[in-house]
Amino acid sequence: MNTTDTPLLDAARRLHDIRDRMAKAARLADRKPEDTRLIAVSKTFGPEAIEPLLQAGQRLFGENRVQEAQGKWPALREAYPDIELHLVGQLQSNKAEDAVALFDVIHSLDRSSLAQALAKVMAKLGRRPSCYVQVNIGQEEQKGGIAIEALPALLDEAQALGLPVVGLMCVPPAEREPAPYFALLSKLAKRHGLPRLSMGMSGDFETAITLGATEIRVGTALFGGR
Ligand SMILES: *Cc1c(COP(=O)(O)O)cnc(C)c1O
């Protein structure tokens, strides 16, 4: 085998393996495999790790830092114009303009000041990335996401500002069984008439799919350890 083929074959194999596991989880829950989208979270990885996944057909990618994403995605997008870029990490209001300019979807709307900043820059740039409201589902201190009891007010505000909020996002507490948290996020989304659920990572995406995830965010299982 030509050694230059190896990264591509590895990427294709890992992608196939994840898609297979996604399909099994979907079947278990009587859902359609195509109703959950796979976001490849490429944070900390450079173009040499990302290219093989692009060549294997993956088009949805996630990053957690605006600056890091600005450094690597514009060039990759020239080669693959149909890339869809998702911001999955916390967003500072002073980076809102850069984020709206670069990303197609923002998963980390979690406070009023950010909602206001996003509305302002969306109007300015004429770009409207879909937004998920991130919920601090385990009520943890030091964790991103809006408190559950403050969610209705933030959703009302986002609606008044005309933000394109499509769903809810969460990262459950580490070291805990994630299923109850995914179930709770799903219930909150239903209560507010939101169709999409961004939940599930390398260690728990199958559980998330059985509980209704429409987007899973997978890093290490696709790229290896960081
Ligand atoms: C890094 C990250 C992921 C991917 O995590 P893995 O465990 O590597 O799959 C998903 N969501 C968010 C918000 C992240 O920061």
XYZ file of C-alpha atoms and ligand atoms in Angstrom:
241
model
C 0.000 0.000 0.000
C 1.172 3.502 -0.774
C 1.777 5.168 2.592
C 0.367 8.493 1.321
C -3.011 6.739 1.075
C -3.104 5.836 4.744
C -4.590 9.021 6.274
C -7.382 8.966 3.720
C -8.208 5.311 4.336
C -8.073 5.857 8.102
C -10.404 8.826 7.861
C -12.817 6.946 5.625
C -12.802 3.990 8.016
C -13.414 6.123 11.118
C -16.187 8.013 9.360
C -17.791 4.777 8.215
C -17.569 3.353 11.724
C -19.269 6.405 13.275
C -22.000 6.410 10.592
C -22.580 2.725 11.252
C -22.942 3.304 14.994
C -25.251 6.276 14.317
C -27.469 4.120 12.103
C -27.673 1.357 14.732
C -28.652 3.874 17.429
C -31.270 5.401 15.120
C -32.777 1.976 14.382
C -32.920 1.192 18.098
C -35.044 4.306 18.606
C -37.132 3.848 15.454
C -35.604 6.980 13.962
C -34.209 7.516 10.473
C -30.382 7.625 10.308
C -30.530 10.717 8.091
C -32.411 12.631 10.786
C -29.205 13.070 12.797
C -26.350 15.112 11.335
C -22.721 14.454 12.214
C -20.562 17.473 13.050
C -16.850 16.620 13.008
C -15.286 18.714 15.782
C -11.823 19.558 14.461
C -10.575 21.868 17.229
C -6.801 21.646 17.763
C -6.397 19.697 14.481
C -4.814 21.215 11.396
C -5.640 20.948 7.694
C -3.581 17.754 7.333
C -5.999 15.949 9.664
C -9.102 17.642 8.229
C -8.403 17.115 4.504
C -8.733 13.318 4.618
C -12.202 13.644 6.177
C -13.166 16.151 3.481
C -11.955 13.733 0.846
C -14.001 11.000 2.506
C -17.107 13.151 2.077
C -17.557 14.845 5.461
C -18.778 18.454 5.112
C -20.014 19.551 8.567
C -17.271 20.675 10.923
C -17.200 22.229 14.380
C -14.695 24.498 16.076
C -14.686 25.905 19.597
C -12.541 29.018 19.105
C -13.213 31.793 16.613
C -9.583 32.767 16.138
C -8.379 29.208 15.567
C -11.155 28.669 13.015
C -10.286 31.891 11.179
C -6.771 30.568 10.731
C -7.681 27.312 9.021
C -11.122 27.354 7.384
C -11.033 30.105 4.733
C -8.390 28.192 2.754
C -10.189 24.833 3.100
C -13.421 26.490 1.980
C -11.841 27.601 -1.270
C -11.212 23.952 -2.098
C -14.550 22.720 -0.675
C -17.152 25.515 -1.006
C -19.972 23.386 0.446
C -18.398 23.100 3.909
C -20.790 23.958 6.741
C -18.995 25.405 9.752
C -20.399 25.196 13.299
C -19.214 27.154 16.346
C -19.585 24.818 19.340
C -17.576 26.742 21.953
C -18.322 29.731 24.157
C -18.547 33.031 22.324
C -17.471 36.397 23.714
C -19.652 39.270 22.588
C -16.652 41.131 21.151
C -16.048 38.149 18.821
C -19.662 38.021 17.660
C -18.952 39.840 14.404
C -16.074 37.522 13.470
C -18.217 34.511 14.385
C -21.182 35.622 12.269
C -18.860 36.358 9.353
C -17.283 32.872 9.441
C -19.754 30.346 10.876
C -22.964 28.937 9.389
C -24.342 27.761 12.729
C -23.726 28.959 16.298
C -24.387 26.445 19.103
C -23.496 28.607 22.095
C -26.017 31.413 22.495
C -26.298 31.501 26.282
C -27.012 35.030 27.499
C -28.885 38.214 26.793
C -25.805 40.343 26.034
C -24.699 37.840 23.389
C -28.186 37.715 21.863
C -28.061 41.489 21.493
C -24.548 41.460 20.040
C -25.489 38.731 17.539
C -28.626 40.572 16.425
C -26.601 43.716 15.831
C -23.852 42.076 13.762
C -26.316 39.930 11.794
C -28.091 43.120 10.720
C -24.775 44.748 9.886
C -23.352 41.834 7.880
C -26.588 40.611 6.331
C -25.723 37.055 7.403
C -27.962 35.000 9.671
C -26.316 31.826 11.008
C -28.805 29.480 12.701
C -28.469 29.545 16.478
C -28.857 27.011 19.264
C -29.384 28.170 22.816
C -26.912 26.341 25.036
C -28.476 25.161 28.291
C -26.505 24.465 31.477
C -28.422 21.217 31.759
C -26.628 19.863 34.849
C -26.912 23.181 36.707
C -23.124 23.201 37.104
C -21.169 26.204 38.288
C -18.394 27.244 35.917
C -20.168 25.771 32.938
C -21.383 27.499 29.801
C -25.071 27.649 29.058
C -28.117 29.497 30.308
C -29.689 28.324 33.583
C -32.797 26.218 32.974
C -35.038 28.665 34.847
C -33.737 31.574 32.733
C -34.275 29.794 29.402
C -37.830 31.047 28.681
C -36.798 34.703 29.075
C -33.745 34.268 26.828
C -35.833 32.554 24.151
C -38.393 35.369 24.324
C -35.639 37.926 23.937
C -34.025 36.079 21.028
C -37.396 35.943 19.304
C -38.007 39.646 19.875
C -34.577 40.353 18.378
C -35.425 38.202 15.359
C -32.574 35.720 15.915
C -32.892 32.477 13.937
C -32.995 30.117 16.951
C -33.568 26.555 15.750
C -32.924 24.442 18.843
C -31.147 23.738 22.121
C -27.639 22.492 22.840
C -26.060 20.948 25.940
C -22.951 19.311 27.351
C -24.043 17.074 30.256
C -21.935 16.858 33.433
C -18.814 14.722 32.994
C -18.769 11.448 34.927
C -22.557 11.242 35.047
C -24.956 9.041 33.141
C -25.922 11.441 30.300
C -29.361 10.030 29.367
C -31.460 11.982 31.914
C -29.824 15.228 30.793
C -30.465 14.513 27.111
C -34.071 13.631 27.948
C -34.469 16.889 29.844
C -33.042 18.951 26.972
C -35.441 17.231 24.600
C -38.376 18.022 26.870
C -37.350 21.693 27.105
C -37.034 21.960 23.317
C -40.489 20.448 22.829
C -41.987 22.777 25.395
C -40.674 25.753 23.425
C -41.508 24.398 19.978
C -37.864 24.116 18.921
C -37.198 21.347 16.376
C -33.446 20.757 16.756
C -31.257 19.221 19.485
C -27.459 19.509 19.465
C -26.329 16.848 21.946
C -23.958 13.890 22.079
C -20.163 13.706 21.782
C -17.663 10.874 21.205
C -18.531 9.095 24.454
C -22.308 9.362 24.363
C -23.598 10.111 20.863
C -25.527 6.849 20.555
C -27.476 7.613 23.730
C -28.096 11.145 22.425
C -29.465 9.772 19.145
C -31.879 7.439 20.930
C -33.138 10.501 22.845
C -33.680 12.668 19.776
C -30.391 14.386 18.861
C -30.585 16.052 15.450
C -26.919 17.134 15.587
C -24.114 15.220 17.290
C -20.686 16.800 17.821
C -17.905 14.238 17.537
C -14.207 15.037 17.954
C -11.887 12.385 19.363
C -13.717 9.407 17.842
C -12.989 10.894 14.397
C -9.647 12.627 14.866
C -8.032 10.715 17.727
C -6.957 12.189 21.057
C -6.178 15.872 21.429
C -14.677 19.301 21.935
C -16.159 19.369 21.923
C -16.913 18.314 21.382
C -16.301 17.026 20.876
O -15.887 16.279 21.989
P -15.287 14.782 21.812
O -15.452 14.199 23.177
O -13.863 14.951 21.413
O -16.089 14.090 20.793
C -18.293 18.456 21.369
N -18.900 19.573 21.835
C -18.201 20.603 22.355
C -18.943 21.786 22.857
C -16.808 20.533 22.417
O -16.135 21.553 22.948
